[in-house]
Amino acid sequence: MLAFLIRRITQSAVVLLVMSVLVFVGVFYIGNPVDILIAPDATPAEYARAVKALGLDKPLWEQYFIFLKGALHGNFGNSFVYNEPALKIILTRLPATLELAFTAMLMAVFVGIPLGMVAGIQHDNWIGRNIMRFSILGFSLPTFWVGLMLIIIFSVHFDLLPSGGRGDTVDLFGIPVSFLSWDGIKHLILPAMNLALFKTSLAIRLSRAGVQENLQMDYVKFAKAKGLSNTRIIGLHVMKNIMIPVVTVLGMELGNLIAFAVVTETIFAWPGMGKLVIDSIGVLDRPIIVAYLLITVTMFIIINLIVDILYSILDPRVRLGDQR
Amino acid sequence: MRNKLLAAITLLALLLVGTSTVWASTLTLGLKGEPTSLDPHFHNVSANNMQALYVFDKLIRQDNRQKLEPGLAESWTPVSDTVWEFKLRKGVTFHDGSPFTAKDVKFTLERIPQVPNSPSSFTGFVTAIKEIEIVDDHTIRFHTENPAPLLPRNLAAFPIVSKKNAEGRKTEDFNSGVACIGTGPYKLVKWDRGDKITYARNDNYWGDKSPWETIIIKPITNDGTRVAALMAGDVDLINFVPPADVKHLSKEENLHLSKSPSTRLIYLHLDSDRDDTPTVMGNNGEKIRNPLKDSRVRKAISKAINRQAIAARIMDGLAVPASQMVPDGYEGTSTNLKPEPYDPKGAKALLAEAGYPEGFRITLHGPNDRYVNDADIAQAVAQMLTKIGIKTEVNTMPKSVYFGKASALEFSLMLVGWATDTGEQSNCLASLLHTYDKEKGFGASNRGRYSNPVLDQKLEEALVTVDPDKHNQLIIEATEIGINDTGIVPIHYQVNVWGMKKGLEYNGRTDGYTLSREISIAQ
């Protein structure tokens, strides 16, 4: 286990280093941020002053090494547009995104898995077929369109839920969260539903396939022969077996939810990281873009690690360590 | 009798309901942009400059048509050619109760060039000032090296902070609220980044009192979401209603819209300097000498553009055909200039006269996420040019890529926009049409490198002429020279639209700002 962890961490460090070079060079070649940030009527002298203030007068390699030196000390540089540490700005937006992503994931798990199991058991009647139809819709409708539809139906037409924003937050261990106030929950429902739709469909498909596959297995027949109740067979034995692929896939998808909630956050004006990075790309705020991508990569690495560990708990035959 | 009584009571009740549309004491605004900082001197960009006016005041205000009016300064007069005297308003206090005096003005002006890491500073507005002389607590004099007729305009560009609260403070302290203490109509309560800014009314405000105790500003970047938020009643007023939504919003019973032309000019810049320009080719793809150097070719391009059609069809009527850089009625605008009439025949004749009877090939570059319908306008212009024989291809790209390339002079013909925040024409003359001159600071956005010595000379003379009439006359002459020579091709001014609940009143502003002090309850 320890050797496995150490190897993982070394590999991750290399991945991060390569990523940072790629991102840095990539962002450098898109364009010059000063052209976007500066007032158009600024004189050439002011332009030069802004270039210098942002450290853009130095050659690329020098800028990179300054960045790397800072990054090793946990400092990703100051954002060009906010003039505050990039990391701090991203971290203040992180709770909103995490909250949205976890709510969406919970929705997907608690709606998707049961529905999928029902669809797997009742695969030849109208219930199962309708569940599958729903999952096809969930896969194929664009997030953007669904988001706008949710707003039009629930906010504009029926006036049940707010159309966007985050609502009242309550501090939990110093971190503002919205799921502890009624207003906050109301603001959370629509974006979380929007974000959860695709994952719910995924969970339905995975668990349905798992149930169908497992129902054919000898152990199920054996359990039936032994006279175990259907509820017990499905709720305990089958459930345990279908969870392995579901946990793996959803675990990976959680990373996607956190990193790429961009569309949902934009439509619902949700103040998370995704919206921040889109705004930052618009003005080429390099420190934020680079820091965001590195944080995202780190997060994926950690999630993969947790998935691997969970996997070994669910299926003791899987051993962590040297798998050559 | 009973019926009459009933009718009377009903009528009375209706009247009461009708007149007492009681407004909650909170006003919620859904605005397109979010400020990058609450430090009013950190980033010269309109979202920040607008937001600053909730908390801070300027020495000189701009009204909704950008005419100057007294703010923290009650009057300003030139004492001599190089000295301006400002009389400051008495009895004004900052939010913390400390009095506003000349010390604060001096501190603000000295702070501006020293804000660290500013990506776009306000320094240009104060560089003319050589010495600041405090005569007494409410009189201050600015000494300049050269005559500075634009000084009042420049001092209307940024707000005044308090020396007591801002001294030694950083941009971060403004964002957190510690240093964000002004003389303005509202006090900052809290900025939840990306989500909302909350303000509370300043009950000691020297100007007109606002009817709302609390104002909440929500940044909603996505156009569709902003419109939905208004329709759902989550916000009371939104800015920058997208043209496509204007029609159906104006049919909503409980909403109404207000439109205001803006100083945002959409224009073409043409490379009129180099012999060899990047994207022009002969009809067979061969290299040719830059035809845009010839003013007849430039005029032909201007004549080929059907401005009425663009305004009506592409902009859904939300554009005003343009004749110069700033809309009619502004300081320094010429009354002789009219939008170039659509004249494809005349354009063809001019092209033939210039030696291009068969035209040539060119690429029109433009942004696709910067101005209202920018990519569509570029397509329309390209079709119009192709009609007169200039075979035009369109290449649009995100603004983050576009402006860098445009400034590096990689384009021959480009679609650009310009907003004159100062509200008078010399600002854009100096940046767009004056010969590029790094030392003197002219032509910073002159991406076509247009150059005309007569224009340069008139403008430079105007910039040291304090007498307002003479100053304006020179600016008008310089403008006429530049436009008649087609230094740029003006297309239209954008019209901004605000949407709000019935019962609210906002007339809009030419600078596109949404200011609390101008939003009122309908009578």
PDB file of N, CA and C in Angstrom, chain A residues 30-31 35-44 46 49-50 53-54 78 80-84 88-89 93 144 151 155-156 159 162-167 266-267 269 271 275 281-282 284, chain B residues 34 36 42-44 116-121 123-124 171-172 175 193-196 219-222 225 228-229 231-232 234 399-401 403-404 407 418 427 431 436-438 441 444-445:
ATOM      1  N   ILE A  30      -1.908  32.129 -27.121  1.00  0.00           N
ATOM      2  CA  ILE A  30      -3.257  32.569 -27.521  1.00  0.00           C
ATOM      3  C   ILE A  30      -3.252  34.059 -27.831  1.00  0.00           C
ATOM      4  N   GLY A  31      -2.656  34.831 -26.963  1.00  0.00           N
ATOM      5  CA  GLY A  31      -2.666  36.262 -27.197  1.00  0.00           C
ATOM      6  C   GLY A  31      -2.089  36.994 -26.008  1.00  0.00           C
ATOM      7  N   ASP A  35      -3.712  43.548 -24.243  1.00  0.00           N
ATOM      8  CA  ASP A  35      -4.561  44.093 -25.303  1.00  0.00           C
ATOM      9  C   ASP A  35      -6.031  44.079 -24.913  1.00  0.00           C
ATOM     10  N   ILE A  36      -6.409  43.134 -24.035  1.00  0.00           N
ATOM     11  CA  ILE A  36      -7.818  43.040 -23.647  1.00  0.00           C
ATOM     12  C   ILE A  36      -8.091  43.838 -22.386  1.00  0.00           C
ATOM     13  N   LEU A  37      -7.107  43.818 -21.466  1.00  0.00           N
ATOM     14  CA  LEU A  37      -7.340  44.439 -20.165  1.00  0.00           C
ATOM     15  C   LEU A  37      -7.277  45.953 -20.213  1.00  0.00           C
ATOM     16  N   ILE A  38      -6.423  46.482 -21.074  1.00  0.00           N
ATOM     17  CA  ILE A  38      -6.150  47.918 -20.992  1.00  0.00           C
ATOM     18  C   ILE A  38      -7.261  48.730 -21.652  1.00  0.00           C
ATOM     19  N   ALA A  39      -7.493  49.931 -21.143  1.00  0.00           N
ATOM     20  CA  ALA A  39      -8.470  50.822 -21.753  1.00  0.00           C
ATOM     21  C   ALA A  39      -7.982  51.148 -23.160  1.00  0.00           C
ATOM     22  N   PRO A  40      -8.896  51.136 -24.157  1.00  0.00           N
ATOM     23  CA  PRO A  40      -8.450  51.325 -25.531  1.00  0.00           C
ATOM     24  C   PRO A  40      -7.788  52.682 -25.771  1.00  0.00           C
ATOM     25  N   ASP A  41      -8.125  53.690 -24.971  1.00  0.00           N
ATOM     26  CA  ASP A  41      -7.519  54.989 -25.227  1.00  0.00           C
ATOM     27  C   ASP A  41      -6.214  55.194 -24.454  1.00  0.00           C
ATOM     28  N   ALA A  42      -5.700  54.118 -23.864  1.00  0.00           N
ATOM     29  CA  ALA A  42      -4.437  54.237 -23.147  1.00  0.00           C
ATOM     30  C   ALA A  42      -3.316  54.570 -24.131  1.00  0.00           C
ATOM     31  N   THR A  43      -2.391  55.393 -23.698  1.00  0.00           N
ATOM     32  CA  THR A  43      -1.278  55.757 -24.577  1.00  0.00           C
ATOM     33  C   THR A  43      -0.261  54.623 -24.601  1.00  0.00           C
ATOM     34  N   PRO A  44       0.602  54.612 -25.634  1.00  0.00           N
ATOM     35  CA  PRO A  44       1.622  53.554 -25.691  1.00  0.00           C
ATOM     36  C   PRO A  44       2.450  53.473 -24.414  1.00  0.00           C
ATOM     37  N   GLU A  46       1.451  54.067 -21.336  1.00  0.00           N
ATOM     38  CA  GLU A  46       0.670  53.350 -20.321  1.00  0.00           C
ATOM     39  C   GLU A  46       0.627  51.867 -20.637  1.00  0.00           C
ATOM     40  N   ARG A  49       3.682  50.363 -19.476  1.00  0.00           N
ATOM     41  CA  ARG A  49       3.698  50.284 -18.022  1.00  0.00           C
ATOM     42  C   ARG A  49       2.884  49.073 -17.542  1.00  0.00           C
ATOM     43  N   ALA A  50       1.734  48.835 -18.211  1.00  0.00           N
ATOM     44  CA  ALA A  50       0.900  47.699 -17.824  1.00  0.00           C
ATOM     45  C   ALA A  50       1.617  46.380 -18.116  1.00  0.00           C
ATOM     46  N   ALA A  53       4.038  45.944 -15.382  1.00  0.00           N
ATOM     47  CA  ALA A  53       3.394  45.659 -14.091  1.00  0.00           C
ATOM     48  C   ALA A  53       2.954  44.200 -13.994  1.00  0.00           C
ATOM     49  N   LEU A  54       2.528  43.632 -15.125  1.00  0.00           N
ATOM     50  CA  LEU A  54       2.060  42.252 -15.114  1.00  0.00           C
ATOM     51  C   LEU A  54       3.197  41.261 -15.357  1.00  0.00           C
ATOM     52  N   ASN A  78      -0.234  36.372  -8.817  1.00  0.00           N
ATOM     53  CA  ASN A  78      -1.432  37.173  -8.642  1.00  0.00           C
ATOM     54  C   ASN A  78      -2.249  37.196  -9.921  1.00  0.00           C
ATOM     55  N   PHE A  80      -4.241  38.698 -12.874  1.00  0.00           N
ATOM     56  CA  PHE A  80      -4.061  39.987 -13.548  1.00  0.00           C
ATOM     57  C   PHE A  80      -5.231  40.918 -13.288  1.00  0.00           C
ATOM     58  N   VAL A  81      -6.433  40.376 -13.296  1.00  0.00           N
ATOM     59  CA  VAL A  81      -7.577  41.272 -13.190  1.00  0.00           C
ATOM     60  C   VAL A  81      -8.023  41.526 -11.752  1.00  0.00           C
ATOM     61  N   TYR A  82      -7.754  40.608 -10.841  1.00  0.00           N
ATOM     62  CA  TYR A  82      -8.208  40.822  -9.463  1.00  0.00           C
ATOM     63  C   TYR A  82      -7.091  41.314  -8.549  1.00  0.00           C
ATOM     64  N   ASN A  83      -5.833  41.164  -9.005  1.00  0.00           N
ATOM     65  CA  ASN A  83      -4.681  41.553  -8.197  1.00  0.00           C
ATOM     66  C   ASN A  83      -4.695  40.893  -6.823  1.00  0.00           C
ATOM     67  N   GLU A  84      -5.130  39.656  -6.767  1.00  0.00           N
ATOM     68  CA  GLU A  84      -5.060  38.881  -5.543  1.00  0.00           C
ATOM     69  C   GLU A  84      -4.524  37.507  -5.928  1.00  0.00           C
ATOM     70  N   LYS A  88      -6.000  31.799  -4.068  1.00  0.00           N
ATOM     71  CA  LYS A  88      -7.011  32.247  -3.110  1.00  0.00           C
ATOM     72  C   LYS A  88      -8.350  32.489  -3.815  1.00  0.00           C
ATOM     73  N   ILE A  89      -8.279  33.114  -4.979  1.00  0.00           N
ATOM     74  CA  ILE A  89      -9.514  33.409  -5.708  1.00  0.00           C
ATOM     75  C   ILE A  89     -10.219  32.121  -6.104  1.00  0.00           C
ATOM     76  N   ARG A  93     -13.945  30.203  -4.653  1.00  0.00           N
ATOM     77  CA  ARG A  93     -15.034  29.745  -5.514  1.00  0.00           C
ATOM     78  C   ARG A  93     -15.269  28.244  -5.394  1.00  0.00           C
ATOM     79  N   PHE A 144     -26.985  22.682 -22.006  1.00  0.00           N
ATOM     80  CA  PHE A 144     -27.327  24.088 -22.156  1.00  0.00           C
ATOM     81  C   PHE A 144     -28.829  24.265 -22.347  1.00  0.00           C
ATOM     82  N   ILE A 151     -35.202  26.572 -16.410  1.00  0.00           N
ATOM     83  CA  ILE A 151     -35.474  27.949 -15.970  1.00  0.00           C
ATOM     84  C   ILE A 151     -36.833  28.404 -16.479  1.00  0.00           C
ATOM     85  N   SER A 155     -38.931  28.517 -13.251  1.00  0.00           N
ATOM     86  CA  SER A 155     -38.784  29.883 -12.736  1.00  0.00           C
ATOM     87  C   SER A 155     -39.746  30.840 -13.408  1.00  0.00           C
ATOM     88  N   VAL A 156     -39.709  30.863 -14.744  1.00  0.00           N
ATOM     89  CA  VAL A 156     -40.487  31.875 -15.439  1.00  0.00           C
ATOM     90  C   VAL A 156     -41.972  31.507 -15.440  1.00  0.00           C
ATOM     91  N   ASP A 159     -42.922  29.890 -11.556  1.00  0.00           N
ATOM     92  CA  ASP A 159     -42.398  30.737 -10.490  1.00  0.00           C
ATOM     93  C   ASP A 159     -42.198  29.955  -9.185  1.00  0.00           C
ATOM     94  N   PRO A 162     -35.970  29.925  -7.950  1.00  0.00           N
ATOM     95  CA  PRO A 162     -35.238  31.054  -8.524  1.00  0.00           C
ATOM     96  C   PRO A 162     -34.465  30.640  -9.781  1.00  0.00           C
ATOM     97  N   SER A 163     -34.226  31.607 -10.660  1.00  0.00           N
ATOM     98  CA  SER A 163     -33.634  31.285 -11.959  1.00  0.00           C
ATOM     99  C   SER A 163     -32.121  31.199 -11.922  1.00  0.00           C
ATOM    100  N   GLY A 164     -31.517  31.699 -10.869  1.00  0.00           N
ATOM    101  CA  GLY A 164     -30.057  31.635 -10.856  1.00  0.00           C
ATOM    102  C   GLY A 164     -29.494  32.282  -9.614  1.00  0.00           C
ATOM    103  N   GLY A 165     -28.179  32.224  -9.472  1.00  0.00           N
ATOM    104  CA  GLY A 165     -27.528  32.783  -8.300  1.00  0.00           C
ATOM    105  C   GLY A 165     -27.462  31.751  -7.202  1.00  0.00           C
ATOM    106  N   ARG A 166     -26.865  32.146  -6.056  1.00  0.00           N
ATOM    107  CA  ARG A 166     -26.631  31.135  -5.042  1.00  0.00           C
ATOM    108  C   ARG A 166     -27.546  31.222  -3.825  1.00  0.00           C
ATOM    109  N   GLY A 167     -28.187  32.328  -3.592  1.00  0.00           N
ATOM    110  CA  GLY A 167     -29.071  32.392  -2.423  1.00  0.00           C
ATOM    111  C   GLY A 167     -28.310  32.573  -1.124  1.00  0.00           C
ATOM    112  N   THR A 266     -22.588  28.688 -15.830  1.00  0.00           N
ATOM    113  CA  THR A 266     -22.807  29.891 -16.622  1.00  0.00           C
ATOM    114  C   THR A 266     -24.301  30.172 -16.769  1.00  0.00           C
ATOM    115  N   ILE A 267     -25.073  29.130 -17.074  1.00  0.00           N
ATOM    116  CA  ILE A 267     -26.507  29.353 -17.289  1.00  0.00           C
ATOM    117  C   ILE A 267     -27.190  29.802 -16.001  1.00  0.00           C
ATOM    118  N   ALA A 269     -25.822  31.290 -13.454  1.00  0.00           N
ATOM    119  CA  ALA A 269     -25.049  32.323 -12.764  1.00  0.00           C
ATOM    120  C   ALA A 269     -24.588  31.817 -11.403  1.00  0.00           C
ATOM    121  N   PRO A 271     -21.933  30.975  -8.729  1.00  0.00           N
ATOM    122  CA  PRO A 271     -20.596  31.567  -8.557  1.00  0.00           C
ATOM    123  C   PRO A 271     -19.502  30.543  -8.262  1.00  0.00           C
ATOM    124  N   LYS A 275     -17.431  29.084 -13.762  1.00  0.00           N
ATOM    125  CA  LYS A 275     -17.749  30.408 -14.268  1.00  0.00           C
ATOM    126  C   LYS A 275     -16.508  31.294 -14.195  1.00  0.00           C
ATOM    127  N   ILE A 281     -10.668  33.017 -19.015  1.00  0.00           N
ATOM    128  CA  ILE A 281     -10.204  32.739 -20.373  1.00  0.00           C
ATOM    129  C   ILE A 281     -10.562  33.918 -21.266  1.00  0.00           C
ATOM    130  N   GLY A 282     -11.740  34.485 -21.037  1.00  0.00           N
ATOM    131  CA  GLY A 282     -12.183  35.626 -21.831  1.00  0.00           C
ATOM    132  C   GLY A 282     -11.217  36.792 -21.779  1.00  0.00           C
ATOM    133  N   LEU A 284      -7.973  36.357 -20.724  1.00  0.00           N
ATOM    134  CA  LEU A 284      -6.625  35.790 -20.698  1.00  0.00           C
ATOM    135  C   LEU A 284      -5.915  36.042 -19.371  1.00  0.00           C
TER     136      LEU A 284
ATOM    137  N   GLU B  34     -19.261  41.854 -14.055  1.00  0.00           N
ATOM    138  CA  GLU B  34     -18.927  42.001 -12.649  1.00  0.00           C
ATOM    139  C   GLU B  34     -17.634  42.809 -12.568  1.00  0.00           C
ATOM    140  N   THR B  36     -13.938  43.796 -11.576  1.00  0.00           N
ATOM    141  CA  THR B  36     -12.826  42.930 -11.218  1.00  0.00           C
ATOM    142  C   THR B  36     -12.313  43.315  -9.846  1.00  0.00           C
ATOM    143  N   PHE B  42      -7.995  50.837  -9.663  1.00  0.00           N
ATOM    144  CA  PHE B  42      -7.182  49.687 -10.038  1.00  0.00           C
ATOM    145  C   PHE B  42      -7.282  49.350 -11.521  1.00  0.00           C
ATOM    146  N   HIS B  43      -8.472  49.307 -12.062  1.00  0.00           N
ATOM    147  CA  HIS B  43      -8.665  48.814 -13.420  1.00  0.00           C
ATOM    148  C   HIS B  43      -9.659  49.711 -14.145  1.00  0.00           C
ATOM    149  N   ASN B  44      -9.162  50.446 -15.135  1.00  0.00           N
ATOM    150  CA  ASN B  44     -10.012  51.367 -15.878  1.00  0.00           C
ATOM    151  C   ASN B  44     -10.842  50.598 -16.902  1.00  0.00           C
ATOM    152  N   PRO B 116      -0.466  49.421  -7.350  1.00  0.00           N
ATOM    153  CA  PRO B 116       0.403  48.391  -7.912  1.00  0.00           C
ATOM    154  C   PRO B 116      -0.321  47.430  -8.846  1.00  0.00           C
ATOM    155  N   ASN B 117       0.412  46.909  -9.815  1.00  0.00           N
ATOM    156  CA  ASN B 117      -0.049  45.864 -10.754  1.00  0.00           C
ATOM    157  C   ASN B 117      -1.289  46.226 -11.551  1.00  0.00           C
ATOM    158  N   SER B 118      -1.573  47.512 -11.686  1.00  0.00           N
ATOM    159  CA  SER B 118      -2.788  47.888 -12.394  1.00  0.00           C
ATOM    160  C   SER B 118      -2.714  47.463 -13.860  1.00  0.00           C
ATOM    161  N   PRO B 119      -3.687  46.655 -14.330  1.00  0.00           N
ATOM    162  CA  PRO B 119      -3.646  46.222 -15.725  1.00  0.00           C
ATOM    163  C   PRO B 119      -4.085  47.336 -16.678  1.00  0.00           C
ATOM    164  N   SER B 120      -4.729  48.354 -16.162  1.00  0.00           N
ATOM    165  CA  SER B 120      -5.127  49.484 -16.988  1.00  0.00           C
ATOM    166  C   SER B 120      -5.383  50.631 -16.028  1.00  0.00           C
ATOM    167  N   SER B 121      -4.421  51.537 -15.948  1.00  0.00           N
ATOM    168  CA  SER B 121      -4.508  52.515 -14.866  1.00  0.00           C
ATOM    169  C   SER B 121      -5.159  53.812 -15.321  1.00  0.00           C
ATOM    170  N   THR B 123      -3.692  56.666 -14.801  1.00  0.00           N
ATOM    171  CA  THR B 123      -2.605  57.620 -14.772  1.00  0.00           C
ATOM    172  C   THR B 123      -2.713  58.690 -15.859  1.00  0.00           C
ATOM    173  N   GLY B 124      -3.176  58.264 -17.055  1.00  0.00           N
ATOM    174  CA  GLY B 124      -3.285  59.201 -18.171  1.00  0.00           C
ATOM    175  C   GLY B 124      -4.146  60.421 -17.863  1.00  0.00           C
ATOM    176  N   THR B 171      -5.387  47.171  -2.878  1.00  0.00           N
ATOM    177  CA  THR B 171      -6.591  46.850  -3.648  1.00  0.00           C
ATOM    178  C   THR B 171      -7.452  45.828  -2.905  1.00  0.00           C
ATOM    179  N   GLU B 172      -6.794  44.866  -2.269  1.00  0.00           N
ATOM    180  CA  GLU B 172      -7.528  43.832  -1.528  1.00  0.00           C
ATOM    181  C   GLU B 172      -8.394  44.416  -0.420  1.00  0.00           C
ATOM    182  N   ASN B 175     -11.586  45.507  -1.821  1.00  0.00           N
ATOM    183  CA  ASN B 175     -12.454  44.371  -2.124  1.00  0.00           C
ATOM    184  C   ASN B 175     -13.109  43.808  -0.869  1.00  0.00           C
ATOM    185  N   ARG B 193     -18.088  37.420  -4.160  1.00  0.00           N
ATOM    186  CA  ARG B 193     -17.568  37.371  -5.519  1.00  0.00           C
ATOM    187  C   ARG B 193     -18.320  36.399  -6.410  1.00  0.00           C
ATOM    188  N   GLY B 194     -18.684  36.871  -7.580  1.00  0.00           N
ATOM    189  CA  GLY B 194     -19.350  36.012  -8.549  1.00  0.00           C
ATOM    190  C   GLY B 194     -20.833  35.876  -8.280  1.00  0.00           C
ATOM    191  N   ASP B 195     -21.292  36.262  -7.101  1.00  0.00           N
ATOM    192  CA  ASP B 195     -22.694  36.043  -6.757  1.00  0.00           C
ATOM    193  C   ASP B 195     -23.466  37.342  -6.585  1.00  0.00           C
ATOM    194  N   LYS B 196     -23.020  38.197  -5.674  1.00  0.00           N
ATOM    195  CA  LYS B 196     -23.731  39.462  -5.504  1.00  0.00           C
ATOM    196  C   LYS B 196     -22.908  40.497  -4.738  1.00  0.00           C
ATOM    197  N   PRO B 219     -24.277  39.763 -10.701  1.00  0.00           N
ATOM    198  CA  PRO B 219     -23.671  39.671 -12.026  1.00  0.00           C
ATOM    199  C   PRO B 219     -24.234  38.449 -12.766  1.00  0.00           C
ATOM    200  N   ILE B 220     -24.868  38.675 -13.900  1.00  0.00           N
ATOM    201  CA  ILE B 220     -25.397  37.559 -14.691  1.00  0.00           C
ATOM    202  C   ILE B 220     -24.857  37.723 -16.111  1.00  0.00           C
ATOM    203  N   THR B 221     -23.780  37.031 -16.409  1.00  0.00           N
ATOM    204  CA  THR B 221     -23.094  37.229 -17.684  1.00  0.00           C
ATOM    205  C   THR B 221     -23.899  36.703 -18.857  1.00  0.00           C
ATOM    206  N   ASN B 222     -24.535  35.552 -18.662  1.00  0.00           N
ATOM    207  CA  ASN B 222     -25.237  34.926 -19.778  1.00  0.00           C
ATOM    208  C   ASN B 222     -26.507  35.708 -20.135  1.00  0.00           C
ATOM    209  N   THR B 225     -29.895  33.937 -19.388  1.00  0.00           N
ATOM    210  CA  THR B 225     -30.169  33.834 -17.957  1.00  0.00           C
ATOM    211  C   THR B 225     -30.625  35.178 -17.391  1.00  0.00           C
ATOM    212  N   ALA B 228     -34.134  35.700 -18.367  1.00  0.00           N
ATOM    213  CA  ALA B 228     -34.997  34.798 -17.602  1.00  0.00           C
ATOM    214  C   ALA B 228     -35.159  35.287 -16.168  1.00  0.00           C
ATOM    215  N   ALA B 229     -34.073  35.799 -15.590  1.00  0.00           N
ATOM    216  CA  ALA B 229     -34.133  36.283 -14.213  1.00  0.00           C
ATOM    217  C   ALA B 229     -35.128  37.431 -14.086  1.00  0.00           C
ATOM    218  N   MET B 231     -37.718  37.942 -16.171  1.00  0.00           N
ATOM    219  CA  MET B 231     -39.063  37.405 -16.409  1.00  0.00           C
ATOM    220  C   MET B 231     -39.570  36.629 -15.198  1.00  0.00           C
ATOM    221  N   ALA B 232     -38.656  35.972 -14.493  1.00  0.00           N
ATOM    222  CA  ALA B 232     -39.057  35.195 -13.324  1.00  0.00           C
ATOM    223  C   ALA B 232     -39.264  36.088 -12.108  1.00  0.00           C
ATOM    224  N   ASP B 234     -36.878  37.484 -10.393  1.00  0.00           N
ATOM    225  CA  ASP B 234     -35.773  37.388  -9.432  1.00  0.00           C
ATOM    226  C   ASP B 234     -34.990  38.687  -9.337  1.00  0.00           C
ATOM    227  N   LYS B 399     -12.362  37.521 -28.868  1.00  0.00           N
ATOM    228  CA  LYS B 399     -11.661  38.779 -28.604  1.00  0.00           C
ATOM    229  C   LYS B 399     -10.287  38.560 -27.992  1.00  0.00           C
ATOM    230  N   SER B 400     -10.146  37.464 -27.226  1.00  0.00           N
ATOM    231  CA  SER B 400      -8.853  37.244 -26.569  1.00  0.00           C
ATOM    232  C   SER B 400      -7.757  37.002 -27.591  1.00  0.00           C
ATOM    233  N   VAL B 401      -8.113  36.500 -28.760  1.00  0.00           N
ATOM    234  CA  VAL B 401      -7.125  36.281 -29.810  1.00  0.00           C
ATOM    235  C   VAL B 401      -7.058  37.507 -30.718  1.00  0.00           C
ATOM    236  N   PHE B 403      -7.701  40.926 -30.481  1.00  0.00           N
ATOM    237  CA  PHE B 403      -7.104  42.237 -30.241  1.00  0.00           C
ATOM    238  C   PHE B 403      -5.581  42.213 -30.272  1.00  0.00           C
ATOM    239  N   GLY B 404      -5.003  41.117 -29.805  1.00  0.00           N
ATOM    240  CA  GLY B 404      -3.551  41.009 -29.866  1.00  0.00           C
ATOM    241  C   GLY B 404      -3.059  41.059 -31.297  1.00  0.00           C
ATOM    242  N   SER B 407      -3.540  44.571 -32.831  1.00  0.00           N
ATOM    243  CA  SER B 407      -2.520  45.534 -32.395  1.00  0.00           C
ATOM    244  C   SER B 407      -1.170  45.224 -33.004  1.00  0.00           C
ATOM    245  N   TRP B 418     -15.608  51.296 -30.524  1.00  0.00           N
ATOM    246  CA  TRP B 418     -14.958  52.305 -29.691  1.00  0.00           C
ATOM    247  C   TRP B 418     -16.015  53.009 -28.854  1.00  0.00           C
ATOM    248  N   ASN B 427     -10.831  62.602 -27.556  1.00  0.00           N
ATOM    249  CA  ASN B 427     -10.354  61.333 -27.015  1.00  0.00           C
ATOM    250  C   ASN B 427     -10.179  60.292 -28.106  1.00  0.00           C
ATOM    251  N   SER B 431      -6.712  58.814 -30.266  1.00  0.00           N
ATOM    252  CA  SER B 431      -6.362  57.388 -30.250  1.00  0.00           C
ATOM    253  C   SER B 431      -6.509  56.716 -31.601  1.00  0.00           C
ATOM    254  N   TYR B 436       0.316  57.475 -35.413  1.00  0.00           N
ATOM    255  CA  TYR B 436       0.863  56.695 -34.295  1.00  0.00           C
ATOM    256  C   TYR B 436       2.170  57.330 -33.845  1.00  0.00           C
ATOM    257  N   ASP B 437       2.253  57.685 -32.578  1.00  0.00           N
ATOM    258  CA  ASP B 437       3.438  58.353 -32.058  1.00  0.00           C
ATOM    259  C   ASP B 437       3.667  57.896 -30.625  1.00  0.00           C
ATOM    260  N   LYS B 438       4.580  56.971 -30.479  1.00  0.00           N
ATOM    261  CA  LYS B 438       4.812  56.356 -29.186  1.00  0.00           C
ATOM    262  C   LYS B 438       5.249  57.379 -28.132  1.00  0.00           C
ATOM    263  N   GLY B 441       2.440  59.770 -27.242  1.00  0.00           N
ATOM    264  CA  GLY B 441       1.272  59.068 -26.723  1.00  0.00           C
ATOM    265  C   GLY B 441       0.042  59.200 -27.600  1.00  0.00           C
ATOM    266  N   ALA B 444      -2.717  55.309 -30.100  1.00  0.00           N
ATOM    267  CA  ALA B 444      -2.541  54.001 -29.471  1.00  0.00           C
ATOM    268  C   ALA B 444      -3.428  52.933 -30.112  1.00  0.00           C
ATOM    269  N   SER B 445      -4.630  53.301 -30.495  1.00  0.00           N
ATOM    270  CA  SER B 445      -5.519  52.302 -31.105  1.00  0.00           C
ATOM    271  C   SER B 445      -5.669  52.540 -32.603  1.00  0.00           C
TER     272      SER B 445
END
